[in-house]
C-alpha atoms as a printed R data frame, in Angstrom:
    type eleno elety resid chain resno       x       y       z
1   ATOM     1    CA   MET     A     1 152.616  92.031 129.586
2   ATOM     2    CA   GLY     A     2 150.755  89.675 127.345
3   ATOM     3    CA   ASN     A     3 147.238  89.752 125.979
4   ATOM     4    CA   ARG     A     4 144.583  90.017 128.721
5   ATOM     5    CA   ARG     A     5 141.031  88.886 128.066
6   ATOM     6    CA   PHE     A     6 137.986  88.996 130.292
7   ATOM     7    CA   PRO     A     7 136.276  85.656 130.735
8   ATOM     8    CA   SER     A     8 133.011  85.369 128.818
9   ATOM     9    CA   ILE     A     9 130.832  85.550 131.945
10  ATOM    10    CA   THR     A    10 132.598  88.735 133.109
11  ATOM    11    CA   ARG     A    11 131.933  90.439 129.766
12  ATOM    12    CA   GLN     A    12 128.284  89.403 129.904
13  ATOM    13    CA   LEU     A    13 127.884  90.736 133.450
14  ATOM    14    CA   MET     A    14 129.565  94.013 132.524
15  ATOM    15    CA   LEU     A    15 127.278  94.386 129.514
16  ATOM    16    CA   LEU     A    16 124.237  93.693 131.706
17  ATOM    17    CA   VAL     A    17 125.303  96.354 134.224
18  ATOM    18    CA   VAL     A    18 125.887  98.902 131.440
19  ATOM    19    CA   LEU     A    19 122.467  98.151 129.923
20  ATOM    20    CA   LEU     A    20 120.754  98.458 133.315
21  ATOM    21    CA   PHE     A    21 122.363 101.853 133.961
22  ATOM    22    CA   TRP     A    22 121.598 103.012 130.419
23  ATOM    23    CA   ASN     A    23 117.991 101.911 130.852
24  ATOM    24    CA   ALA     A    24 117.767 103.840 134.136
25  ATOM    25    CA   LEU     A    25 119.097 106.990 132.474
26  ATOM    26    CA   VAL     A    26 116.507 107.025 129.693
27  ATOM    27    CA   GLN     A    27 113.400 106.261 131.740
28  ATOM    28    CA   ALA     A    28 110.534 108.708 131.918
29  ATOM    29    CA   ALA     A    29 109.419 110.645 134.975
30  ATOM    30    CA   PRO     A    30 107.304 109.119 137.768
31  ATOM    31    CA   VAL     A    31 103.674 108.632 136.781
32  ATOM    32    CA   ASN     A    32 100.424 108.946 138.705
33  ATOM    33    CA   GLY     A    33  98.822 105.710 139.774
34  ATOM    34    CA   PHE     A    34  97.836 103.204 142.442
35  ATOM    35    CA   ALA     A    35  99.846 100.234 143.671
36  ATOM    36    CA   LEU     A    36  99.311  97.179 145.840
37  ATOM    37    CA   TYR     A    37 102.285  95.466 147.497
38  ATOM    38    CA   VAL     A    38 102.498  92.131 149.259
39  ATOM    39    CA   GLY     A    39 105.818  91.067 150.736
40  ATOM    40    CA   PRO     A    40 107.913  89.862 153.650
41  ATOM    41    CA   LEU     A    41 108.991  91.991 156.591
42  ATOM    42    CA   HIS     A    42 111.478  91.755 159.432
43  ATOM    43    CA   SER     A    43 111.488  93.686 162.708
44  ATOM    44    CA   ASN     A    44 113.950  93.921 165.553
45  ATOM    45    CA   ASN     A    45 113.635  95.442 169.043
46  ATOM    46    CA   THR     A    46 116.903  94.964 170.915
47  ATOM    47    CA   ASP     A    47 115.577  96.708 174.057
48  ATOM    48    CA   GLN     A    48 113.040  93.919 174.558
49  ATOM    49    CA   ASN     A    49 114.864  91.109 172.693
50  ATOM    50    CA   ILE     A    50 112.050  90.768 170.146
51  ATOM    51    CA   THR     A    51 112.656  89.682 166.572
52  ATOM    52    CA   GLY     A    52 109.824  89.040 164.182
53  ATOM    53    CA   SER     A    53 109.076  88.126 160.600
54  ATOM    54    CA   GLY     A    54 105.854  88.021 158.681
55  ATOM    55    CA   ILE     A    55 103.905  89.502 155.809
56  ATOM    56    CA   SER     A    56 102.961  93.035 154.855
57  ATOM    57    CA   ILE     A    57 100.125  94.238 152.615
58  ATOM    58    CA   ASN     A    58 100.400  97.843 151.399
59  ATOM    59    CA   ALA     A    59  98.479 100.151 149.103
60  ATOM    60    CA   ASP     A    60  99.682 103.514 147.858
61  ATOM    61    CA   ALA     A    61  98.779 106.241 145.392
62  ATOM    62    CA   GLN     A    62 101.614 107.969 143.573
63  ATOM    63    CA   MET     A    63 101.122 111.591 142.584
64  ATOM    64    CA   ALA     A    64 103.870 113.047 140.398
65  ATOM    65    CA   VAL     A    65 104.903 116.541 141.480
66  ATOM    66    CA   ASN     A    66 107.329 116.982 138.567
67  ATOM    67    CA   ASP     A    67 109.713 114.764 136.567
68  ATOM    68    CA   ARG     A    68 111.905 114.046 139.663
69  ATOM    69    CA   TRP     A    69 109.557 114.122 142.675
70  ATOM    70    CA   SER     A    70 106.425 112.262 143.693
71  ATOM    71    CA   LEU     A    71 104.240 112.129 146.803
72  ATOM    72    CA   ASN     A    72 102.947 108.733 147.903
73  ATOM    73    CA   PRO     A    73 100.271 108.477 150.590
74  ATOM    74    CA   TYR     A    74 100.001 104.859 151.731
75  ATOM    75    CA   LEU     A    75  98.337 102.359 154.045
76  ATOM    76    CA   GLU     A    76 100.014  99.253 155.453
77  ATOM    77    CA   LEU     A    77  98.773  96.251 157.387
78  ATOM    78    CA   SER     A    78 101.222  93.617 158.614
79  ATOM    79    CA   TYR     A    79 101.224  90.473 160.715
80  ATOM    80    CA   GLU     A    80 104.326  88.819 162.127
81  ATOM    81    CA   HIS     A    81 105.395  85.953 164.343
82  ATOM    82    CA   THR     A    82 108.025  86.752 166.960
83  ATOM    83    CA   ASN     A    83 110.622  84.906 168.992
84  ATOM    84    CA   GLN     A    84 108.387  85.623 172.027
85  ATOM    85    CA   PRO     A    85 105.056  83.982 172.957
86  ATOM    86    CA   PHE     A    86 103.057  86.639 171.089
87  ATOM    87    CA   SER     A    87 102.468  87.868 167.554
88  ATOM    88    CA   LEU     A    88 102.269  91.438 166.259
89  ATOM    89    CA   LEU     A    89  99.595  93.107 164.156
90  ATOM    90    CA   ASP     A    90 100.598  96.541 162.873
91  ATOM    91    CA   GLY     A    91  98.701  99.119 160.880
92  ATOM    92    CA   SER     A    92 100.186 102.341 159.559
93  ATOM    93    CA   ALA     A    93  99.307 105.276 157.346
94  ATOM    94    CA   GLY     A    94 101.865 107.704 156.020
95  ATOM    95    CA   LEU     A    95 103.236 109.905 153.308
96  ATOM    96    CA   GLN     A    96 106.447 109.333 151.335
97  ATOM    97    CA   ALA     A    97 108.263 112.008 149.350
98  ATOM    98    CA   ARG     A    98 110.294 110.267 146.642
99  ATOM    99    CA   TYR     A    99 113.154 111.651 144.545
100 ATOM   100    CA   TRP     A   100 113.459 109.736 141.244
101 ATOM   101    CA   THR     A   101 116.570 109.209 139.173
102 ATOM   102    CA   GLY     A   102 115.571 107.020 136.273
103 ATOM   103    CA   GLN     A   103 113.901 103.904 137.652
104 ATOM   104    CA   TRP     A   104 115.464 104.298 141.134
105 ATOM   105    CA   PHE     A   105 114.101 106.413 143.953
106 ATOM   106    CA   ILE     A   106 115.057 107.422 147.464
107 ATOM   107    CA   GLY     A   107 112.711 109.116 149.871
108 ATOM   108    CA   ALA     A   108 111.673 110.061 153.361
109 ATOM   109    CA   GLN     A   109 108.398 109.292 155.069
110 ATOM   110    CA   TYR     A   110 106.294 110.340 158.019
111 ATOM   111    CA   LEU     A   111 103.740 107.898 159.358
112 ATOM   112    CA   PHE     A   112 101.401 106.988 162.190
113 ATOM   113    CA   HIS     A   113 101.297 103.397 163.357
114 ATOM   114    CA   ASP     A   114  99.341 101.211 165.749
115 ATOM   115    CA   GLU     A   115 100.905  97.920 166.872
116 ATOM   116    CA   ASN     A   116  98.941  95.286 168.784
117 ATOM   117    CA   ARG     A   117 100.516  92.352 170.593
118 ATOM   118    CA   HIS     A   118  98.379  89.225 170.472
119 ATOM   119    CA   GLN     A   119  98.826  86.302 172.838
120 ATOM   120    CA   SER     A   120  96.379  83.394 173.165
121 ATOM   121    CA   GLY     A   121  93.726  85.324 171.218
122 ATOM   122    CA   ASN     A   122  93.938  88.434 173.436
123 ATOM   123    CA   ILE     A   123  95.476  91.859 172.856
124 ATOM   124    CA   THR     A   124  98.117  92.179 175.569
125 ATOM   125    CA   ALA     A   125  99.653  95.522 174.543
126 ATOM   126    CA   ASP     A   126  99.034  98.405 172.169
127 ATOM   127    CA   ILE     A   127 101.830 100.715 170.983
128 ATOM   128    CA   TYR     A   128 100.999 103.645 168.748
129 ATOM   129    CA   GLY     A   129 102.405 106.936 167.580
130 ATOM   130    CA   ALA     A   130 104.227 108.858 164.917
131 ATOM   131    CA   ALA     A   131 107.398 107.699 163.174
132 ATOM   132    CA   PHE     A   132 109.928 108.778 160.572
133 ATOM   133    CA   GLY     A   133 111.570 106.590 157.971
134 ATOM   134    CA   LEU     A   134 113.595 106.262 154.816
135 ATOM   135    CA   ALA     A   135 112.702 104.346 151.681
136 ATOM   136    CA   THR     A   136 114.426 103.333 148.483
137 ATOM   137    CA   GLY     A   137 113.310 101.279 145.537
138 ATOM   138    CA   PHE     A   138 113.382 100.369 141.885
139 ATOM   139    CA   GLU     A   139 110.516 100.302 139.380
140 ATOM   140    CA   TRP     A   140 110.667  98.358 136.111
141 ATOM   141    CA   ALA     A   141 109.103  99.663 132.887
142 ATOM   142    CA   ASN     A   142 106.120  97.335 133.415
143 ATOM   143    CA   HIS     A   143 105.548  99.118 136.801
144 ATOM   144    CA   TRP     A   144 106.530  96.166 138.984
145 ATOM   145    CA   SER     A   145 108.713  97.454 141.792
146 ATOM   146    CA   VAL     A   146 110.823  96.584 144.805
147 ATOM   147    CA   VAL     A   147 110.764  98.877 147.856
148 ATOM   148    CA   LEU     A   148 112.899  98.775 151.006
149 ATOM   149    CA   GLU     A   149 111.868 100.843 154.044
150 ATOM   150    CA   VAL     A   150 113.562 101.520 157.366
151 ATOM   151    CA   ASN     A   151 111.330 103.139 159.997
152 ATOM   152    CA   SER     A   152 112.132 104.297 163.489
153 ATOM   153    CA   PHE     A   153 109.190 104.115 165.878
154 ATOM   154    CA   GLU     A   154 108.329 105.683 169.227
155 ATOM   155    CA   GLY     A   155 110.105 108.981 168.693
156 ATOM   156    CA   GLN     A   156 113.608 107.566 168.233
157 ATOM   157    CA   GLY     A   157 114.346 109.762 165.229
158 ATOM   158    CA   LEU     A   158 116.062 108.700 162.022
159 ATOM   159    CA   ASP     A   159 118.831 106.653 163.692
160 ATOM   160    CA   LEU     A   160 119.247 103.633 161.408
161 ATOM   161    CA   ASN     A   161 120.751 101.731 164.361
162 ATOM   162    CA   SER     A   162 117.611 102.342 166.374
163 ATOM   163    CA   HIS     A   163 116.751  99.848 169.092
164 ATOM   164    CA   ASN     A   164 113.261  99.502 167.670
165 ATOM   165    CA   SER     A   165 113.411  99.461 163.903
166 ATOM   166    CA   ARG     A   166 111.358  97.833 161.191
167 ATOM   167    CA   THR     A   167 112.482  96.895 157.717
168 ATOM   168    CA   ASP     A   168 109.933  96.062 155.034
169 ATOM   169    CA   ALA     A   169 110.893  94.555 151.723
170 ATOM   170    CA   ARG     A   170 107.905  94.589 149.441
């Protein structure tokens, strides 16, 4: 059978993965605090053949319920260019319930949103209502974090293949 050895880069990557998982296992519980996020977003509405990308600005307040759960009320404002002759301005306010396992979390959210379509300086449409979504993310020890959200608007439920979905990476 011979002597098998992992290449040096493979050993280094395996060690990095082990250290990341070990670090996640020994992290403390979620802490109370405020956060401000700025990041890219992407939206897709296959019913109307609209795809957009832009920027999102979010603020939230995390309130630890216990060492595994937190509640996060938040506000979001986003602007995006589309593949159509209009742009979108969206505002939302919601509440996330997050389950923490080390530095990782997964959660559900309920939100209200108001989306305005702008064309040539005029509002041409206004879509608003309640929505449900899912979120996941990672928070480093220095409290920097990455969050990914998938929301389903206009009463389409939690179908991740929704015809009108929005994904925010912040």
